[in-house]
């Protein structure tokens, strides 16, 4: 009985002492707190979004130090743009707009087009999970096909299917109308289906 | 079942498999927040303060610098008597040069949180920055109040005058930019804005409309800004 009470008290204490004083704050609340001077709120935003942004960058960029640098730059630009953020607007699409602009700039500086997406390395795979050979093969083929799409179409499909954004959010991120985004996705699907059609004799 | 514009069942399954593959694995080496914290701590001083102003405030700062530089230069170098000039031509020149200068300033202060403008827009503005002053220089002269020899002699003075206005605008645009100019479209907008601001400032000072004078004394202000920005765009490491 006593151990249950102590565990309960410790749990309450942990919530109270955690950065920001509570785990349920939205991204927008955290950012507002940061603008008001709460550095811990920015650290919490970092913990929430840096892993996903790293994944987004690594889809096109091989060097880990470049990936890390771009994720840091994304947050640095978020900091510099803090007075541009409109209250009531969602933060996550805003963050991804910054990240994608930085990724495009990265390639422009190198005067090259993005490389094919990075294959997941073995040490990134969970060793305790059974590997789904069929699913892995599907994923490999889709990644290869996605790499051949024009930037605009690939971005829309990646953001919707891999990052989980709704089409209105994707439209906000890429700065296009909802209908334009759906047209890009539709065209991308058509091209992807063509790439993914089984080759003759392999079906 | 997806709608007619959706990916279709097979592609949907393939995309989902890719999503689960990438989504299940946390990033291998998420950079440390402390590295970012150090960068945030370094964001001090007047330049960092200016960069962190809102986009509309930075746009206002750039306009203010262009106006202030023009007024100071005209006060020191002498105002032209605008009443002596053909009013229609004057309005046309101010509208075209000033309008494109404002577009350049707006483009140069866009942050990373805005969608990137199409590439043709930046190059189009560069084209307009070169073509508009050239076309204005080649237009028939509204008056011939200055002898041609004197007009050419004044060209170097006008070039210096224009540069004295354009250079501060380019410098402040560089300070206001939130990223590096290397590989960044904003460098093109800033160069156009600075060059055209120099030409607008020259309108307040120089009453000469000889084509040769404008080509030698005015147009190189734009060329100098585009060239400087191109070099900064390559060398900039900020």
Short mmCIF file of C-alpha atoms in Angstrom, two decimals:
data_model
loop_
_atom_site.label_atom_id
_atom_site.label_comp_id
_atom_site.label_asym_id
_atom_site.label_seq_id
_atom_site.Cartn_x
_atom_site.Cartn_y
_atom_site.Cartn_z
CA UNK A 1 0.00 0.00 0.00
CA UNK A 2 2.78 2.37 1.02
CA UNK A 3 4.75 1.57 -2.15
CA UNK A 4 1.70 2.39 -4.30
CA UNK A 5 1.31 5.77 -2.59
CA UNK A 6 5.02 6.53 -3.02
CA UNK A 7 4.90 5.54 -6.71
CA UNK A 8 1.85 7.77 -7.17
CA UNK A 9 3.58 10.71 -5.49
CA UNK A 10 6.72 10.19 -7.56
CA UNK A 11 4.63 10.12 -10.73
CA UNK A 12 2.94 13.40 -9.82
CA UNK A 13 6.31 14.94 -8.93
CA UNK A 14 7.81 13.82 -12.26
CA UNK A 15 4.96 15.47 -14.17
CA UNK A 16 5.28 18.67 -12.16
CA UNK A 17 9.06 18.84 -12.55
CA UNK A 18 9.19 17.85 -16.21
CA UNK A 19 10.13 20.65 -18.69
CA UNK A 20 7.19 23.00 -18.99
CA UNK A 21 5.50 21.54 -15.94
CA UNK A 22 3.24 19.24 -17.94
CA UNK A 23 3.48 16.83 -20.82
CA UNK A 24 0.21 17.71 -22.49
CA UNK A 25 1.10 21.05 -24.00
CA UNK A 26 0.62 21.48 -27.72
CA UNK A 27 3.45 22.47 -30.07
CA UNK A 28 1.91 25.90 -30.36
CA UNK A 29 1.75 26.35 -26.57
CA UNK A 30 5.37 25.28 -26.27
CA UNK A 31 6.45 27.70 -28.98
CA UNK A 32 4.49 30.52 -27.39
CA UNK A 33 6.21 29.70 -24.09
CA UNK A 34 9.59 29.78 -25.84
CA UNK A 35 8.86 33.15 -27.41
CA UNK A 36 8.10 34.33 -23.87
CA UNK A 37 11.55 33.15 -22.79
CA UNK A 38 11.10 29.51 -21.72
CA UNK A 39 14.16 27.69 -23.19
CA UNK A 40 12.94 24.35 -21.82
CA UNK A 41 9.87 24.60 -24.05
CA UNK A 42 12.14 24.82 -27.10
CA UNK A 43 14.07 21.77 -25.89
CA UNK A 44 10.78 19.89 -25.65
CA UNK A 45 9.86 20.91 -29.21
CA UNK A 46 13.28 19.66 -30.26
CA UNK A 47 12.69 16.30 -28.57
CA UNK A 48 9.33 15.98 -30.29
CA UNK A 49 10.36 16.89 -33.81
CA UNK A 50 14.11 16.46 -34.27
CA UNK A 51 13.89 12.66 -34.79
CA UNK A 52 11.25 12.99 -37.54
CA UNK A 53 13.16 15.84 -39.17
CA UNK A 54 16.32 13.74 -39.11
CA UNK A 55 14.45 11.00 -40.94
CA UNK A 56 13.12 13.50 -43.46
CA UNK A 57 16.60 14.80 -44.18
CA UNK A 58 18.14 11.36 -44.32
CA UNK A 59 15.79 10.35 -47.11
CA UNK A 60 17.98 12.40 -49.43
CA UNK A 61 21.21 13.10 -47.58
CA UNK A 62 23.78 10.47 -46.67
CA UNK A 63 26.26 12.29 -44.44
CA UNK A 64 25.05 12.19 -40.81
CA UNK A 65 26.85 15.45 -39.98
CA UNK A 66 24.98 17.21 -42.81
CA UNK A 67 21.69 15.76 -41.59
CA UNK A 68 22.40 16.94 -38.04
CA UNK A 69 23.42 20.36 -39.29
CA UNK A 70 20.21 20.75 -41.32
CA UNK A 71 18.04 19.73 -38.37
CA UNK A 72 19.84 22.29 -36.20
CA UNK A 73 19.47 24.91 -38.93
CA UNK A 74 15.74 24.17 -39.08
CA UNK A 75 15.35 24.96 -35.40
CA UNK A 76 17.66 27.95 -35.64
CA UNK A 77 15.46 29.35 -38.42
CA UNK A 78 12.39 28.60 -36.30
CA UNK A 79 14.01 30.69 -33.57
CA UNK A 80 14.83 33.54 -35.96
CA UNK A 81 11.29 33.52 -37.38
CA UNK A 82 9.60 33.42 -33.97
CA UNK A 83 8.06 36.87 -34.42
CA UNK A 84 6.51 35.82 -37.74
CA UNK A 85 4.52 33.00 -36.20
CA UNK A 86 0.81 33.76 -36.17
CA UNK A 87 -1.07 32.74 -33.06
CA UNK A 88 -3.58 30.04 -33.85
CA UNK A 89 -1.62 28.64 -36.79
CA UNK A 90 -0.31 25.07 -36.51
CA UNK A 91 3.44 24.89 -35.86
CA UNK A 92 4.30 21.54 -37.44
CA UNK A 93 3.61 22.47 -41.11
CA UNK A 94 5.59 25.65 -40.51
CA UNK A 95 8.54 23.65 -39.20
CA UNK A 96 8.43 21.35 -42.24
CA UNK A 97 8.28 24.30 -44.64
CA UNK A 98 11.54 25.53 -43.09
CA UNK A 99 13.08 22.06 -43.22
CA UNK A 100 12.19 21.47 -46.87
CA UNK A 101 13.46 24.91 -47.90
CA UNK A 102 16.76 24.19 -46.15
CA UNK A 103 17.00 20.79 -47.81
CA UNK A 104 16.43 22.35 -51.25
CA UNK A 105 19.08 24.97 -50.48
CA UNK A 106 21.49 22.23 -49.44
CA UNK A 107 21.28 20.67 -52.89
CA UNK A 108 21.39 24.01 -54.68
CA UNK A 109 24.66 24.83 -52.92
CA UNK A 110 26.11 21.61 -54.16
CA UNK A 111 24.81 22.23 -57.66
CA UNK A 112 23.33 18.77 -57.71
CA UNK A 113 20.01 16.99 -57.56
CA UNK A 114 19.09 14.88 -54.57
CA UNK A 115 20.62 11.42 -54.50
CA UNK A 116 18.41 8.38 -54.40
CA UNK A 117 16.88 7.93 -50.97
CA UNK A 118 19.09 6.35 -48.40
CA UNK A 119 18.61 2.65 -47.87
CA UNK A 120 17.98 1.91 -44.22
CA UNK A 121 21.12 0.40 -42.82
CA UNK A 122 21.11 -2.77 -40.83
CA UNK A 123 21.90 -1.07 -37.53
CA UNK A 124 18.80 1.05 -37.97
CA UNK A 125 16.60 -2.03 -38.08
CA UNK A 126 15.21 -3.35 -34.81
CA UNK A 127 17.03 -6.61 -34.28
CA UNK A 128 14.31 -8.14 -32.14
CA UNK A 129 11.56 -7.68 -34.73
CA UNK A 130 10.91 -10.29 -37.40
CA UNK A 131 11.76 -8.85 -40.81
CA UNK A 132 8.90 -8.81 -43.29
CA UNK A 133 10.73 -9.74 -46.49
CA UNK A 134 7.78 -8.96 -48.79
CA UNK A 135 7.02 -5.63 -47.11
CA UNK A 136 10.70 -4.69 -47.19
CA UNK A 137 10.90 -5.45 -50.89
CA UNK A 138 7.76 -3.34 -51.54
CA UNK A 139 9.24 -0.49 -49.53
CA UNK A 140 12.54 -0.71 -51.44
CA UNK A 141 10.75 -0.56 -54.78
CA UNK A 142 8.58 2.38 -53.73
CA UNK A 143 11.61 4.26 -52.44
CA UNK A 144 13.41 3.72 -55.71
CA UNK A 145 10.31 4.80 -57.68
CA UNK A 146 9.78 7.86 -55.47
CA UNK A 147 13.35 8.96 -56.15
CA UNK A 148 12.55 9.18 -59.84
CA UNK A 149 9.58 11.52 -59.38
CA UNK A 150 9.90 15.26 -59.96
CA UNK A 151 10.56 17.18 -56.72
CA UNK A 152 7.08 18.67 -56.46
CA UNK A 153 5.31 15.33 -56.81
CA UNK A 154 7.72 13.47 -54.53
CA UNK A 155 7.46 16.06 -51.76
CA UNK A 156 3.67 15.92 -51.74
CA UNK A 157 3.57 12.12 -51.61
CA UNK A 158 6.31 11.92 -48.97
CA UNK A 159 4.65 14.47 -46.74
CA UNK A 160 1.23 12.85 -47.01
CA UNK A 161 2.16 9.19 -46.85
CA UNK A 162 5.40 9.12 -44.89
CA UNK A 163 5.06 12.13 -42.59
CA UNK A 164 1.34 11.79 -42.04
CA UNK A 165 0.24 15.29 -43.05
CA UNK A 166 -3.26 15.84 -44.39
CA UNK A 167 -3.49 17.32 -47.88
CA UNK A 168 -4.52 20.77 -46.55
CA UNK A 169 -1.40 20.69 -44.34
CA UNK A 170 0.75 19.59 -47.27
CA UNK A 171 -0.67 22.50 -49.27
CA UNK A 172 0.37 24.84 -46.47
CA UNK A 173 3.87 23.37 -46.28
CA UNK A 174 4.64 23.51 -49.99
CA UNK A 175 2.82 26.81 -50.48
CA UNK A 176 0.40 25.60 -53.13
CA UNK A 177 -3.36 25.39 -53.34
CA UNK A 178 -5.12 22.26 -52.14
CA UNK A 179 -6.20 21.40 -55.65
CA UNK A 180 -2.67 21.86 -57.01
CA UNK A 181 -1.33 19.54 -54.31
CA UNK A 182 -3.94 16.88 -55.14
CA UNK A 183 -3.11 17.16 -58.84
CA UNK A 184 0.62 16.70 -58.05
CA UNK A 185 -0.17 13.66 -55.91
CA UNK A 186 -2.43 12.22 -58.60
CA UNK A 187 0.26 12.65 -61.25
CA UNK A 188 2.81 11.15 -58.89
CA UNK A 189 0.60 8.12 -58.27
CA UNK A 190 0.27 7.57 -62.01
CA UNK A 191 4.03 7.62 -62.49
CA UNK A 192 4.63 5.44 -59.42
CA UNK A 193 2.11 2.86 -60.62
CA UNK A 194 3.90 2.72 -63.95
CA UNK A 195 7.28 2.24 -62.25
CA UNK A 196 5.90 -0.41 -59.92
CA UNK A 197 4.15 -2.48 -62.56
CA UNK A 198 5.70 -5.97 -62.54
CA UNK A 199 8.14 -6.40 -65.37
CA UNK A 200 7.23 -8.92 -68.05
CA UNK A 201 7.95 -12.44 -66.97
CA UNK A 202 8.33 -11.52 -63.28
CA UNK A 203 4.63 -11.37 -62.37
CA UNK B 1 -11.12 1.67 -51.37
CA UNK B 2 -9.53 4.84 -52.59
CA UNK B 3 -11.21 7.36 -54.81
CA UNK B 4 -10.41 7.73 -58.52
CA UNK B 5 -7.68 10.29 -57.76
CA UNK B 6 -6.16 8.17 -54.98
CA UNK B 7 -3.19 5.88 -55.30
CA UNK B 8 -5.17 2.66 -55.78
CA UNK B 9 -5.11 -0.36 -53.51
CA UNK B 10 -1.74 -1.77 -54.57
CA UNK B 11 0.17 1.47 -54.46
CA UNK B 12 -1.53 2.40 -51.20
CA UNK B 13 -0.29 -0.85 -49.66
CA UNK B 14 3.22 -0.23 -50.98
CA UNK B 15 3.28 3.34 -49.66
CA UNK B 16 1.97 2.13 -46.32
CA UNK B 17 4.75 -0.44 -46.12
CA UNK B 18 7.28 2.30 -46.75
CA UNK B 19 5.61 4.52 -44.15
CA UNK B 20 5.71 1.80 -41.51
CA UNK B 21 9.32 0.98 -42.35
CA UNK B 22 10.53 4.54 -41.97
CA UNK B 23 8.10 5.42 -39.21
CA UNK B 24 8.98 2.57 -36.89
CA UNK B 25 12.63 3.42 -36.56
CA UNK B 26 13.75 6.33 -34.52
CA UNK B 27 16.53 8.43 -35.97
CA UNK B 28 19.94 6.87 -35.44
CA UNK B 29 21.73 9.91 -34.19
CA UNK B 30 19.47 12.81 -33.40
CA UNK B 31 21.74 15.77 -32.83
CA UNK B 32 22.15 16.98 -29.31
CA UNK B 33 20.03 19.94 -28.22
CA UNK B 34 23.07 21.45 -26.53
CA UNK B 35 24.68 22.10 -29.90
CA UNK B 36 21.60 24.06 -30.93
CA UNK B 37 21.52 25.80 -27.55
CA UNK B 38 25.06 27.05 -28.19
CA UNK B 39 23.93 28.48 -31.53
CA UNK B 40 20.95 30.13 -29.86
CA UNK B 41 23.24 31.64 -27.23
CA UNK B 42 25.37 33.10 -30.03
CA UNK B 43 22.34 34.93 -31.43
CA UNK B 44 23.19 38.24 -29.80
CA UNK B 45 24.09 41.69 -31.01
CA UNK B 46 22.41 44.19 -33.33
CA UNK B 47 22.56 41.95 -36.44
CA UNK B 48 20.86 39.04 -34.67
CA UNK B 49 18.31 41.45 -33.24
CA UNK B 50 17.52 42.77 -36.73
CA UNK B 51 17.31 39.28 -38.23
CA UNK B 52 14.80 38.21 -35.61
CA UNK B 53 12.38 41.05 -36.42
CA UNK B 54 9.23 40.00 -38.26
CA UNK B 55 9.29 39.92 -42.06
CA UNK B 56 7.17 43.06 -42.37
CA UNK B 57 9.43 44.92 -39.93
CA UNK B 58 12.55 43.89 -41.89
CA UNK B 59 10.85 45.00 -45.10
CA UNK B 60 10.15 48.36 -43.45
CA UNK B 61 13.78 48.66 -42.32
CA UNK B 62 15.02 48.08 -45.85
CA UNK B 63 12.67 50.71 -47.30
CA UNK B 64 13.70 53.14 -44.58
CA UNK B 65 17.39 52.61 -45.36
CA UNK B 66 16.80 53.21 -49.09
CA UNK B 67 14.79 56.39 -48.42
CA UNK B 68 17.26 57.67 -45.83
CA UNK B 69 20.26 57.02 -48.10
CA UNK B 70 18.53 58.82 -50.99
CA UNK B 71 17.59 61.83 -48.86
CA UNK B 72 21.04 62.10 -47.26
CA UNK B 73 22.75 61.78 -50.66
CA UNK B 74 20.47 64.35 -52.24
CA UNK B 75 20.97 66.74 -49.32
CA UNK B 76 24.74 66.44 -49.60
CA UNK B 77 24.97 66.14 -53.39
CA UNK B 78 22.16 68.46 -54.42
CA UNK B 79 18.51 68.01 -55.35
CA UNK B 80 17.40 68.22 -58.93
CA UNK B 81 14.59 70.59 -59.70
CA UNK B 82 11.89 68.04 -60.44
CA UNK B 83 9.66 70.77 -61.88
CA UNK B 84 12.07 71.13 -64.81
CA UNK B 85 11.65 67.50 -65.82
CA UNK B 86 8.89 66.03 -67.96
CA UNK B 87 6.37 64.94 -65.35
CA UNK B 88 5.02 61.97 -67.30
CA UNK B 89 8.49 60.55 -67.80
CA UNK B 90 9.36 61.17 -64.16
CA UNK B 91 6.28 59.33 -62.91
CA UNK B 92 7.01 56.44 -65.28
CA UNK B 93 10.60 56.16 -64.08
CA UNK B 94 9.70 56.34 -60.40
CA UNK B 95 6.89 53.83 -60.82
CA UNK B 96 8.92 51.27 -62.75
CA UNK B 97 12.22 51.55 -60.87
CA UNK B 98 10.58 52.02 -57.48
CA UNK B 99 8.06 49.24 -58.07
CA UNK B 100 10.69 46.69 -59.00
CA UNK B 101 12.91 47.89 -56.14
CA UNK B 102 10.06 47.20 -53.69
CA UNK B 103 9.53 43.74 -55.21
CA UNK B 104 13.24 43.05 -54.75
CA UNK B 105 13.14 44.17 -51.12
CA UNK B 106 10.08 42.01 -50.42
CA UNK B 107 11.80 39.01 -52.00
CA UNK B 108 15.05 39.56 -50.14
CA UNK B 109 13.47 39.51 -46.66
CA UNK B 110 11.45 36.33 -47.15
CA UNK B 111 12.30 33.85 -44.44
CA UNK B 112 12.62 30.09 -44.65
CA UNK B 113 9.11 29.70 -43.27
CA UNK B 114 7.72 31.11 -46.52
CA UNK B 115 7.44 28.93 -49.56
CA UNK B 116 10.26 29.51 -51.99
CA UNK B 117 9.36 31.76 -54.86
CA UNK B 118 9.66 30.15 -58.29
CA UNK B 119 13.15 30.45 -59.74
CA UNK B 120 11.87 32.31 -62.80
CA UNK B 121 10.68 35.11 -60.54
CA UNK B 122 14.18 35.84 -59.20
CA UNK B 123 15.77 35.67 -62.62
CA UNK B 124 12.85 37.65 -64.08
CA UNK B 125 13.52 40.43 -61.59
CA UNK B 126 17.20 40.43 -62.53
CA UNK B 127 16.14 40.71 -66.17
CA UNK B 128 13.78 43.59 -65.37
CA UNK B 129 16.53 45.26 -63.32
CA UNK B 130 18.71 45.32 -66.42
CA UNK B 131 16.12 45.86 -69.13
CA UNK B 132 13.99 48.60 -67.54
CA UNK B 133 16.85 51.10 -66.92
CA UNK B 134 18.24 50.29 -70.36
CA UNK B 135 14.85 50.91 -72.00
CA UNK B 136 14.43 54.15 -70.04
CA UNK B 137 17.90 55.25 -71.14
CA UNK B 138 17.08 54.59 -74.78
CA UNK B 139 13.74 56.39 -74.67
CA UNK B 140 13.68 59.74 -76.46
CA UNK B 141 15.01 62.53 -74.25
CA UNK B 142 12.31 64.69 -72.68
CA UNK B 143 14.64 67.71 -72.68
CA UNK B 144 18.11 68.64 -73.83
CA UNK B 145 18.98 71.12 -71.12
CA UNK B 146 22.48 69.74 -70.58
CA UNK B 147 25.12 69.73 -73.37
CA UNK B 148 26.31 66.24 -74.25
CA UNK B 149 29.93 66.86 -73.22
CA UNK B 150 28.89 68.04 -69.78
CA UNK B 151 26.55 65.05 -69.44
CA UNK B 152 29.40 62.61 -70.02
CA UNK B 153 31.69 64.48 -67.63
CA UNK B 154 29.07 64.12 -64.89
CA UNK B 155 28.72 60.37 -65.43
CA UNK B 156 31.40 59.32 -62.94
CA UNK B 157 29.92 61.56 -60.26
CA UNK B 158 26.50 59.99 -60.84
CA UNK B 159 28.00 56.51 -60.63
CA UNK B 160 29.54 57.30 -57.24
CA UNK B 161 26.33 58.94 -56.11
CA UNK B 162 24.24 55.93 -57.10
CA UNK B 163 26.65 53.52 -55.42
CA UNK B 164 26.54 55.57 -52.22
CA UNK B 165 22.80 54.85 -52.06
CA UNK B 166 22.81 51.28 -53.37
CA UNK B 167 25.65 49.93 -51.22
CA UNK B 168 23.99 50.58 -47.83
CA UNK B 169 20.80 48.95 -49.10
CA UNK B 170 22.72 45.84 -50.16
CA UNK B 171 24.62 45.76 -46.88
CA UNK B 172 21.48 46.05 -44.77
CA UNK B 173 19.71 43.42 -46.92
CA UNK B 174 22.61 41.10 -46.18
CA UNK B 175 22.38 41.79 -42.45
CA UNK B 176 18.61 41.28 -42.48
CA UNK B 177 18.76 37.94 -44.28
CA UNK B 178 18.20 35.04 -41.90
CA UNK B 179 20.40 32.59 -43.76
CA UNK B 180 23.56 32.54 -45.77
CA UNK B 181 23.48 34.15 -49.20
CA UNK B 182 25.30 31.17 -50.60
CA UNK B 183 22.95 29.36 -52.96
CA UNK B 184 20.02 31.42 -51.74
CA UNK B 185 17.55 33.17 -54.08
CA UNK B 186 17.29 36.17 -51.74
CA UNK B 187 20.70 37.35 -52.96
CA UNK B 188 19.18 38.03 -56.41
CA UNK B 189 16.30 40.00 -54.94
CA UNK B 190 18.62 42.00 -52.69
CA UNK B 191 20.94 42.87 -55.59
CA UNK B 192 18.04 44.07 -57.73
CA UNK B 193 16.57 46.05 -54.86
CA UNK B 194 19.89 47.76 -54.09
CA UNK B 195 20.67 48.60 -57.72
CA UNK B 196 17.21 49.97 -58.41
CA UNK B 197 17.18 51.93 -55.14
CA UNK B 198 20.39 53.56 -56.36
CA UNK B 199 18.70 54.50 -59.63
CA UNK B 200 15.62 55.88 -57.87
CA UNK B 201 17.92 57.95 -55.65
CA UNK B 202 19.68 59.25 -58.74
CA UNK B 203 16.35 60.52 -60.06
CA UNK B 204 16.28 62.96 -57.14
CA UNK B 205 19.72 64.23 -58.03
CA UNK B 206 20.42 64.00 -61.74
CA UNK B 207 18.44 65.92 -64.37
CA UNK B 208 20.40 64.48 -67.32
CA UNK B 209 18.56 62.20 -69.72
CA UNK B 210 21.24 61.64 -72.36
CA UNK B 211 21.36 57.95 -73.24
CA UNK B 212 25.16 57.88 -73.04
CA UNK B 213 25.16 59.49 -69.60
CA UNK B 214 22.56 57.05 -68.30
CA UNK B 215 24.43 54.08 -69.76
CA UNK B 216 27.79 55.12 -68.31
CA UNK B 217 26.75 56.85 -65.09
CA UNK B 218 23.52 55.17 -63.98
CA UNK B 219 23.24 51.65 -65.37
CA UNK B 220 26.60 50.51 -63.91
CA UNK B 221 25.13 51.07 -60.43
CA UNK B 222 22.86 48.11 -61.12
CA UNK B 223 25.66 46.09 -62.67
CA UNK B 224 27.92 46.76 -59.68
CA UNK B 225 25.25 45.58 -57.24
CA UNK B 226 24.51 42.44 -59.26
CA UNK B 227 28.22 41.67 -59.49
CA UNK B 228 28.86 42.29 -55.78
CA UNK B 229 25.89 40.16 -54.80
CA UNK B 230 27.05 37.37 -57.12
CA UNK B 231 30.47 37.37 -55.42
CA UNK B 232 28.88 37.47 -51.94
CA UNK B 233 26.56 34.66 -52.99
CA UNK B 234 29.58 32.49 -53.74
CA UNK B 235 31.76 33.52 -50.81
CA UNK B 236 29.20 33.97 -48.06
CA UNK B 237 29.52 31.45 -45.25
CA UNK B 238 27.26 32.96 -42.61
#
